[in-house]
CSV table of C-alpha atoms and ligand atoms in Angstrom, one decimal:
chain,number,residue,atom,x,y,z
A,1,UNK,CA,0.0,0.0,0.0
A,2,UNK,CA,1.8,3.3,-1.0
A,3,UNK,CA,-0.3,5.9,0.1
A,4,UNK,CA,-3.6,6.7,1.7
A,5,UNK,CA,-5.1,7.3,-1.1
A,6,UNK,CA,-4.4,3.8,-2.8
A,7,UNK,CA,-5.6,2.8,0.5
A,8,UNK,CA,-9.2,4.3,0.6
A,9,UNK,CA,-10.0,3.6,-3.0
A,10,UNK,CA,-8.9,0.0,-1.9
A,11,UNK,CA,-11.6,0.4,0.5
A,12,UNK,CA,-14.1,2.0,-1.4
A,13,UNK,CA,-13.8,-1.2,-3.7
A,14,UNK,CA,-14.5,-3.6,-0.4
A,15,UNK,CA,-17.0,-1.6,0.9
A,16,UNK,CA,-18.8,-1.7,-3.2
A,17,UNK,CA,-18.1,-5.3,-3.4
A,18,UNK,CA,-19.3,-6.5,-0.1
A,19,UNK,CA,-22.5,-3.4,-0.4
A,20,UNK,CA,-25.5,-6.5,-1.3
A,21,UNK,CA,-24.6,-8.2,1.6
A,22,UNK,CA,-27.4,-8.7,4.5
A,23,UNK,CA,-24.5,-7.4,6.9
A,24,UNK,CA,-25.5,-4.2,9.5
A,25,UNK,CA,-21.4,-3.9,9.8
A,26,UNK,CA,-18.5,-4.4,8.5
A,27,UNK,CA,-15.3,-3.5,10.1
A,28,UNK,CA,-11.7,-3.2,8.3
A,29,UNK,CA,-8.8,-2.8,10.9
A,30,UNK,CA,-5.2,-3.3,11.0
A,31,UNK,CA,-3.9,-6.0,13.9
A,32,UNK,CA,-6.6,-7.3,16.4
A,33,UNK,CA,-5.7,-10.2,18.9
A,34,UNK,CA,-8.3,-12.4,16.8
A,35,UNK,CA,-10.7,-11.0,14.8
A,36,UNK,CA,-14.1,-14.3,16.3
A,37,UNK,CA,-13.4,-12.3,20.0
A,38,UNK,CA,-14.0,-8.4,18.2
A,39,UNK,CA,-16.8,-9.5,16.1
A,40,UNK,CA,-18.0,-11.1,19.3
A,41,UNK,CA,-18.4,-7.9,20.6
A,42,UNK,CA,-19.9,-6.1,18.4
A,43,UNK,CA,-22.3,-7.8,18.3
A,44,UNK,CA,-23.6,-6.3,21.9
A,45,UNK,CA,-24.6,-3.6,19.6
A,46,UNK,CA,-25.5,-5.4,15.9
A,47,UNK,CA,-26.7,-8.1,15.1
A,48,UNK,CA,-25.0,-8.8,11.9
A,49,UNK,CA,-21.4,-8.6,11.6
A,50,UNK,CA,-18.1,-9.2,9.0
A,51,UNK,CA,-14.8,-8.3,10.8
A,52,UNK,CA,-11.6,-8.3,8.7
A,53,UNK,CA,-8.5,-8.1,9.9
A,54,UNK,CA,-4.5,-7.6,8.2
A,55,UNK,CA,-2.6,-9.7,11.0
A,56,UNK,CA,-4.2,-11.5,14.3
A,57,UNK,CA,-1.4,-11.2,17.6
A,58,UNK,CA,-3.5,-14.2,18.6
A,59,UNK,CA,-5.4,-15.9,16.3
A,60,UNK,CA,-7.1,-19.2,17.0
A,61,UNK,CA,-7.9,-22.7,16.0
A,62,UNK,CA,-10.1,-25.5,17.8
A,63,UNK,CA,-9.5,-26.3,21.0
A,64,UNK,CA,-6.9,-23.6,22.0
A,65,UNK,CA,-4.6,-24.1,18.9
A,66,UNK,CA,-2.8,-21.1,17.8
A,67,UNK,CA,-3.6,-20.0,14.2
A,68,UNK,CA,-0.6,-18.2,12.8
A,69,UNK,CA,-1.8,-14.8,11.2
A,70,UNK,CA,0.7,-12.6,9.7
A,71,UNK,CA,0.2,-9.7,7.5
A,72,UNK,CA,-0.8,-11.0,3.8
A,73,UNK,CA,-3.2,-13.4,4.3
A,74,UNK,CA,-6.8,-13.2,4.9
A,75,UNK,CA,-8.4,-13.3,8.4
A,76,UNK,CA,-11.9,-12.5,9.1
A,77,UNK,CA,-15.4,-13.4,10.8
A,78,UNK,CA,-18.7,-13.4,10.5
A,79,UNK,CA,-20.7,-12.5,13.6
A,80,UNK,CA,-24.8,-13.3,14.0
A,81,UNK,CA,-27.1,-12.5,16.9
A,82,UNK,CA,-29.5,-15.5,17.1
A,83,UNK,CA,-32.4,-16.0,18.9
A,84,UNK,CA,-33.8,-19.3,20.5
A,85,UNK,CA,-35.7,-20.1,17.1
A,86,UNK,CA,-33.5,-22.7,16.0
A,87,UNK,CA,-34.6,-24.9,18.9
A,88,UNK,CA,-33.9,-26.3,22.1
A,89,UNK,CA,-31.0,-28.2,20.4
A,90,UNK,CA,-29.5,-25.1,19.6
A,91,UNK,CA,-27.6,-24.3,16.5
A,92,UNK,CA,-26.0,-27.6,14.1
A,93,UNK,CA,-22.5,-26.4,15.2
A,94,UNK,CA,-20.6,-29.4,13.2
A,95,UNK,CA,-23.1,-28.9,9.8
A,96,UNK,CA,-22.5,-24.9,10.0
A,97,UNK,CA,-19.0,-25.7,10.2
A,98,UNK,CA,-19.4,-27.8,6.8
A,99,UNK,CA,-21.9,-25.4,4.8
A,100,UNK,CA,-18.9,-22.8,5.9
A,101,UNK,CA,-16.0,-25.5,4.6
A,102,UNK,CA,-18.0,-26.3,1.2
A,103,UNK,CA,-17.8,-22.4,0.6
A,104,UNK,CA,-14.6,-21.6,1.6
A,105,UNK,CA,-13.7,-24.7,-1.1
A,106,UNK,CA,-16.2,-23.5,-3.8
A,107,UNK,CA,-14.7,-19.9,-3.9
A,108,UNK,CA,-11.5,-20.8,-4.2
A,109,UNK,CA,-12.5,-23.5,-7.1
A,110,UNK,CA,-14.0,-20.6,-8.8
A,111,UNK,CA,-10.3,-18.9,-9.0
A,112,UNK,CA,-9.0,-22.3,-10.4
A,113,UNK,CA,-7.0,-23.8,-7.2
A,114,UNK,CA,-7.8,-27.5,-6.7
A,115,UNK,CA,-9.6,-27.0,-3.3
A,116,UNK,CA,-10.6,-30.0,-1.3
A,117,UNK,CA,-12.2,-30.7,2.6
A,118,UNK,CA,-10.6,-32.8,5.4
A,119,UNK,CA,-12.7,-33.4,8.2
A,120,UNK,CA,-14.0,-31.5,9.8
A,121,UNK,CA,-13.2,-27.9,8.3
A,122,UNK,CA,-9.8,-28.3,6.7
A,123,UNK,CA,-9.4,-26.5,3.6
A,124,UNK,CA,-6.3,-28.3,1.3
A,125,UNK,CA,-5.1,-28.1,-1.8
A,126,UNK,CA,-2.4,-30.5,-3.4
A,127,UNK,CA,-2.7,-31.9,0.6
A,128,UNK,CA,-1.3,-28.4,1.9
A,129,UNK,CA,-3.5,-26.4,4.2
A,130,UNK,CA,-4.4,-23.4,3.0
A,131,UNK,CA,-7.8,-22.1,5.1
A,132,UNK,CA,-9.0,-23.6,8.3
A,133,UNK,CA,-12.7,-22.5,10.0
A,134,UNK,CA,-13.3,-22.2,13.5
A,135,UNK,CA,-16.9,-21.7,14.7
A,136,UNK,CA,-17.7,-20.7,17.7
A,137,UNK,CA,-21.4,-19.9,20.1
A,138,UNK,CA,-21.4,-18.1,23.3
A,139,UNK,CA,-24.5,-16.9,25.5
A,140,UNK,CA,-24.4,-13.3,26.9
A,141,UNK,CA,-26.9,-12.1,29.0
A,142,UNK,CA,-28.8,-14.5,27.7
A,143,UNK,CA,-28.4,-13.5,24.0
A,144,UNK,CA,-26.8,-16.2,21.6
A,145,UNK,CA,-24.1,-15.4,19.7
A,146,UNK,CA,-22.9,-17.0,16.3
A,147,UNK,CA,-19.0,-16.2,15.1
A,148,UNK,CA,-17.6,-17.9,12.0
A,149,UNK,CA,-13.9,-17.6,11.5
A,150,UNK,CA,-12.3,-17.8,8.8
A,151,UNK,CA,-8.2,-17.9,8.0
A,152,UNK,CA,-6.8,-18.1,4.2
A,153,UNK,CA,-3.0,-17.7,3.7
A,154,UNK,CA,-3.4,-16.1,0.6
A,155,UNK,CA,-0.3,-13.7,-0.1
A,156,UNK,CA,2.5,-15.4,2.3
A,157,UNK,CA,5.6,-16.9,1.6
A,158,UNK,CA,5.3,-20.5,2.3
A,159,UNK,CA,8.6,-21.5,3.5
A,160,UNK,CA,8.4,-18.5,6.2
A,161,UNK,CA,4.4,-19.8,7.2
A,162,UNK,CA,6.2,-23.7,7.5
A,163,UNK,CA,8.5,-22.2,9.8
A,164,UNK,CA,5.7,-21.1,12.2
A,165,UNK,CA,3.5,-24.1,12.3
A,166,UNK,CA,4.7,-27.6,13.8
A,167,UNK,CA,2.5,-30.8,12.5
A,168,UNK,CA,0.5,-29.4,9.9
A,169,UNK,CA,2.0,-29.1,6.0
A,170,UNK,CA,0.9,-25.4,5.4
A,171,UNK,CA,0.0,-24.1,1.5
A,172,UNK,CA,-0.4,-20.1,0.7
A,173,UNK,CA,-2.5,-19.4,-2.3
A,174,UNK,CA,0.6,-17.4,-3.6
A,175,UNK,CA,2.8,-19.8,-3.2
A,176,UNK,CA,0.5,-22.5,-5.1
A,177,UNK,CA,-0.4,-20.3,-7.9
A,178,UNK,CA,3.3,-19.0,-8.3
A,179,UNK,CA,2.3,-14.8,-8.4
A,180,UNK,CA,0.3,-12.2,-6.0
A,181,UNK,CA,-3.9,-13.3,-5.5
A,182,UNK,CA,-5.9,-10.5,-4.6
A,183,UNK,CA,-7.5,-11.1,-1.1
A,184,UNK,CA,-10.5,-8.8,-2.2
A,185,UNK,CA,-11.5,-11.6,-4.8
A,186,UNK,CA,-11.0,-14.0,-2.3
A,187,UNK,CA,-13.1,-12.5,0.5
A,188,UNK,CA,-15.7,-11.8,-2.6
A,189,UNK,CA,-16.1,-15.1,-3.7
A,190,UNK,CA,-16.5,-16.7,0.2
A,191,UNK,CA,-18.9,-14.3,1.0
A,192,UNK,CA,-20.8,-15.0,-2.3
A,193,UNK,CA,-20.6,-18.5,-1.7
A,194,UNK,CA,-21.5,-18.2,1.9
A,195,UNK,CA,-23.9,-16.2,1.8
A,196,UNK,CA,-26.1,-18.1,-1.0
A,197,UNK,CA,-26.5,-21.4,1.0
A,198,UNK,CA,-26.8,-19.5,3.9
A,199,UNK,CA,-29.5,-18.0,3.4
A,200,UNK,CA,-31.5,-20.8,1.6
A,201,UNK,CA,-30.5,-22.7,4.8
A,202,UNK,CA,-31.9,-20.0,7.5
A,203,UNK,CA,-35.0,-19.0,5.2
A,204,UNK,CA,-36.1,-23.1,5.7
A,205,UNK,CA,-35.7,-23.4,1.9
A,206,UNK,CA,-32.2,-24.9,3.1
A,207,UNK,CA,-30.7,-27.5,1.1
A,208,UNK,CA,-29.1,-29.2,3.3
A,209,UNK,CA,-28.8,-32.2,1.7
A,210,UNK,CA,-27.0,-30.5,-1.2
A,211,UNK,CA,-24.2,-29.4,1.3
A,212,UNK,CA,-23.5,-32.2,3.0
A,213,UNK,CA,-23.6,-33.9,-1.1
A,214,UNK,CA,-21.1,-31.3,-2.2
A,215,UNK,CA,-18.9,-31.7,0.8
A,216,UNK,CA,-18.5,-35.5,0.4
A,217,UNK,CA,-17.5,-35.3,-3.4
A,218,UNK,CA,-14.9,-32.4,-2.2
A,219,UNK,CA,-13.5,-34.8,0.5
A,220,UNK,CA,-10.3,-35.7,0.9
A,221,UNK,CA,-11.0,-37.8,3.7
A,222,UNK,CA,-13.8,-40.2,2.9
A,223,UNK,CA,-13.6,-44.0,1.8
A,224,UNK,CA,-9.4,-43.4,3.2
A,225,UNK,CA,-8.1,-45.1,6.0
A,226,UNK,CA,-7.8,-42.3,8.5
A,227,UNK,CA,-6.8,-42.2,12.3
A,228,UNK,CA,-8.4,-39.4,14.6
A,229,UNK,CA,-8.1,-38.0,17.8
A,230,UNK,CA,-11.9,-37.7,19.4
A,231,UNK,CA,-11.9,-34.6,21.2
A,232,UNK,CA,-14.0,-35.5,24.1
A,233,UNK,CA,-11.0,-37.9,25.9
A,234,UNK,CA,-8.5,-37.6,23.1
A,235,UNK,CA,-9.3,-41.3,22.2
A,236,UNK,CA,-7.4,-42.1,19.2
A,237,UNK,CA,-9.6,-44.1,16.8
A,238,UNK,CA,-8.2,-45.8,13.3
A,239,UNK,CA,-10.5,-47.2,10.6
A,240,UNK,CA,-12.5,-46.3,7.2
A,241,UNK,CA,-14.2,-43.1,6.7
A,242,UNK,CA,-17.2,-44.1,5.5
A,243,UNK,CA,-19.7,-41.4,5.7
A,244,UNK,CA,-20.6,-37.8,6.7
A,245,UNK,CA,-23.6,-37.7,8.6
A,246,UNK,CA,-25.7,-34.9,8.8
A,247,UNK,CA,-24.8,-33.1,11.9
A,248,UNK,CA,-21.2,-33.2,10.3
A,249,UNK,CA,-19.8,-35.9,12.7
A,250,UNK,CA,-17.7,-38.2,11.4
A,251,UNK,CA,-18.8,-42.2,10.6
A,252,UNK,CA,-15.7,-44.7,11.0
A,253,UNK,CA,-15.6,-48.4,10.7
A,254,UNK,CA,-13.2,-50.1,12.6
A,255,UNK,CA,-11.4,-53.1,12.1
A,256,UNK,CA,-13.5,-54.9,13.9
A,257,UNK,CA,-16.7,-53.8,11.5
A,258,UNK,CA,-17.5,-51.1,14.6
A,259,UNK,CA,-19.5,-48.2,13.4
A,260,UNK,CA,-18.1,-45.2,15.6
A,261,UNK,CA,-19.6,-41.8,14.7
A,262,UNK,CA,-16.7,-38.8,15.8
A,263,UNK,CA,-18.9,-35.9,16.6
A,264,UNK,CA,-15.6,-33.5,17.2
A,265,UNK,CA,-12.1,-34.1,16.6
A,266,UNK,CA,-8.8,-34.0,14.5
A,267,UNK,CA,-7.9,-36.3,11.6
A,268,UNK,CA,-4.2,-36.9,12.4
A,269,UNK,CA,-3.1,-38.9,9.8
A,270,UNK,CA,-4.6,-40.4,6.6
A,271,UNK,CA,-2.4,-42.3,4.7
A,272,UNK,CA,-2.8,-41.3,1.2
A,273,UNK,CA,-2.4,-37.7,1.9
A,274,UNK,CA,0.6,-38.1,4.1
A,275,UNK,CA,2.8,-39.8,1.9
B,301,LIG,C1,-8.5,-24.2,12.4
B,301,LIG,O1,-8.2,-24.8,13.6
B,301,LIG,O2,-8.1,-24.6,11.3
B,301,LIG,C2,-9.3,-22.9,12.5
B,301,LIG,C3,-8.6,-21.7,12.1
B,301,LIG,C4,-9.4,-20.5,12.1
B,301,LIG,C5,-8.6,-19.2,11.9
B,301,LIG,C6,-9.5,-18.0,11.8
B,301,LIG,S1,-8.7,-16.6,11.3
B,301,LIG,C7,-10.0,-15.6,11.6
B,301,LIG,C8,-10.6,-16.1,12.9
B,301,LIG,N1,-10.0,-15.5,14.1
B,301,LIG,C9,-9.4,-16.4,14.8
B,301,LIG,O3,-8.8,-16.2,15.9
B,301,LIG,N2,-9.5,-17.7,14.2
B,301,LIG,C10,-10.3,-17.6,13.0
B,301,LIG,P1,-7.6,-26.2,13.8
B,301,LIG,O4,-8.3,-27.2,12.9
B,301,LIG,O5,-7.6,-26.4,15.2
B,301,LIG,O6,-6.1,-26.1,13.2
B,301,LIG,C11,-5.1,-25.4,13.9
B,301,LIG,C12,-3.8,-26.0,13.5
B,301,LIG,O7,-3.5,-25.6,12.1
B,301,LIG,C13,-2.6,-25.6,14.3
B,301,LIG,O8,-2.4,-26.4,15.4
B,301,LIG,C14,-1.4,-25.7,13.3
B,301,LIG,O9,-0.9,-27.0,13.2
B,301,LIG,C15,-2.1,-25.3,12.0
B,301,LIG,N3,-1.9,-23.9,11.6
B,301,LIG,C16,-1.7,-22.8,12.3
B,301,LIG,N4,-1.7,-21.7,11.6
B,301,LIG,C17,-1.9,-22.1,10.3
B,301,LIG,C18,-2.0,-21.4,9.1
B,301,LIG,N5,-1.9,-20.1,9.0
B,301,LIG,N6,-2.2,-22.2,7.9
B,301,LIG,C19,-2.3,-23.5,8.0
B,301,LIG,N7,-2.2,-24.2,9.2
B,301,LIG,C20,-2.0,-23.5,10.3
C-alpha cells in the first residue's frame, strides 16, 4: 500500500463489493488479537457482523490451537445475533462448520486452485493447508451469539508460514499459484458463496442435503483409511471413513466392522495424503 489514497480507493472497492450483503457492519482494521473475540463484541450492539483483519497477535484454531496470522493473508469473521428459534437443540454447530467449509472450497474452485475438505473444516489443496474454520457460540446475558472464523493464507511466503506451524503441512494461495492473489477476490467469492446457502438454509428453503452432497464429493478424507483424535478424551480411533452424517460428525468403521460416529475431533493422519 503506497499511500492513503491507494488505500481508501482499496476500501471503497471492499465496501462496493461486499454493499449487497445482509450485513449491518463491516469492520476493516489493521492488527486485532483475533478478529471471532472483536466480532463477538460487536455484536452487543449489531446483530450482523463481518470483521476483517490484516494480522491477528492471537489468532485461533479448535481447542486452544494457535492459528498463525501474519500480514498478507486473509483473516476475518462473521458475527450473528441468534435468537432461540432454532430450537432447544440449539444451533448444528458441526453442519454450520461444513456449509462454511463447502464455501470456503467452492470460492476458491472458482479462481482455479484445486480446493478439497478434510474433516472436519480443513481447507487443502495438493494436501497443503491453505484455510482452516473455527466456529464458535457463546451466551451473553442470555443473547446467543454465532462467530464464523475464517483464515486463508493467501499472499504469504510458504517457506516463512512452515517455519511457524509444527504438524501441519501449510499451503499459501501465492505460493500455489506462483504470483500475487488479490484477497478482495478471495473474501468476494467466500462471502458470495456463503452467503447463497446460507441463506436458503436460515430461510427453511435450506438444502441441506445439497451441502452435505457437495462436501462429500470435495472430500479428501472419505472412503481413506484415516486415524483421529476424538476430542472429548483424546481417544485415538483408526479405521474407514465411510460417511458424513448430517450433523457433520464423522462415521468410521473399525477393524472390527464397529460403526463409531466422531462428533468433534482431528484427523491426524490419513495415509494417502501423508505420503
Ligand atoms: C483451524 O483450527 O483450522 C481454524 C482456524 C481459524 C482461523 C480464523 S482466522 C479468523 C478467525 N480468528 C481467529 O482467531 N480464528 C479464526 P484447527 O483445525 O484447530 O487447526 C489449527 C492447526 O492448524 C494448528 O495447530 C497448526 O498446526 C495449523 N496452523 C496454524 N496456523 C496455520 C496457518 N496459517 N495455515 C495452515 N495451518 C495452520
Amino acid at each position: 500500500m503506497k499511500g492513503s489514497l491507494e488505500l481508501e480507493e482499496t476500501l471503497v472497492y471492499i465496501y462496493k463489493e461486499l454493499a449487497g450483503l445482509p450485513l449491518e457492519e463491516i469492520l476493516i482494521l489493521s492488527e486485532v488479537d483475533s478478529t471471532n473475540d472483536i466480532a463477538r463484541g460487536r455484536l452487543e450492539l449489531k446483530s450482523s457482523v463481518l470483521v476483517v483483519a490484516e494480522s491477528q497477535r492471537a489468532g485461533r484454531g479448535r481447542g486452544g490451537r494457535r492459528w498463525e496470522s501474519p500480514r498478507g493473508g486473509l483473516w476475518f469473521s462473521l458475527g450473528f445475533r441468534e435468537d432461540e428459534t432454532l430450537g432447544p437443540g440449539g444451533l448444528p454447530l458441526g453442519f454450520i462448520s461444513i456449509l462454511t467449509g463447502v464455501a470456503v472450497a467452492e470460492a476458491l474452485r472458482g479462481m482455479g486452485f484445486k480446493a478439497r475438505l478434510k474433516w472436519p473444516n480443513d481447507v487443502l489443496i495438493d494436501d497443503k493447508k491453505v484455510a482452516g474454520i473455527l466456529v464458535e457460540v457463546d451466551l451473553q446475558g442470555g443473547q446467543k451469539t454465532l462467530v464464523i472464523g475464517i483464515g486463508v493464507n493467501v499472499n504469504i511466503p510458504e517457506e516463512e508460514l512452515q517455519k511457524r506451524v509444527e504438524g501441519t503441512r501449510v499451503g499459501t494461495l501465492s505460493g500455489l499459484a506462483g504470483r500475487q492473489i488479490s484477497r478482495v477476490e478471495v473474501l468476494s467469492r467466500i462471502l458470495e458463496e456463503f452467503f447463497r446457502e446460507w441463506e436458503l438454509w436460515r430461510s427453511g428453503r435450506g438444502r441441506r442435503e445439497g451441502i452435505l452432497r457437495r462436501w462429500k464429493e470435495l472430500s479428501s478424507t472419505l472412503n481413506r483409511e484415516v486415524t483421529v483424535i476424538s476430542a472429548s478424551g483424546g481417544e485415538e480411533i483408526t479405521g474407514v471413513a465411510i460417511d458424513l452424517a448430517p450433523d457433520g460428525a464423522l462415521l468410521i468403521r473399525g477393524p472390527d466392522g464397529r460403526l463409531r460416529r466422531i462428533i468433534e475431533g482431528h484427523v491426524i493422519s490419513c495415509p494417502e495424503l501423508n505420503s
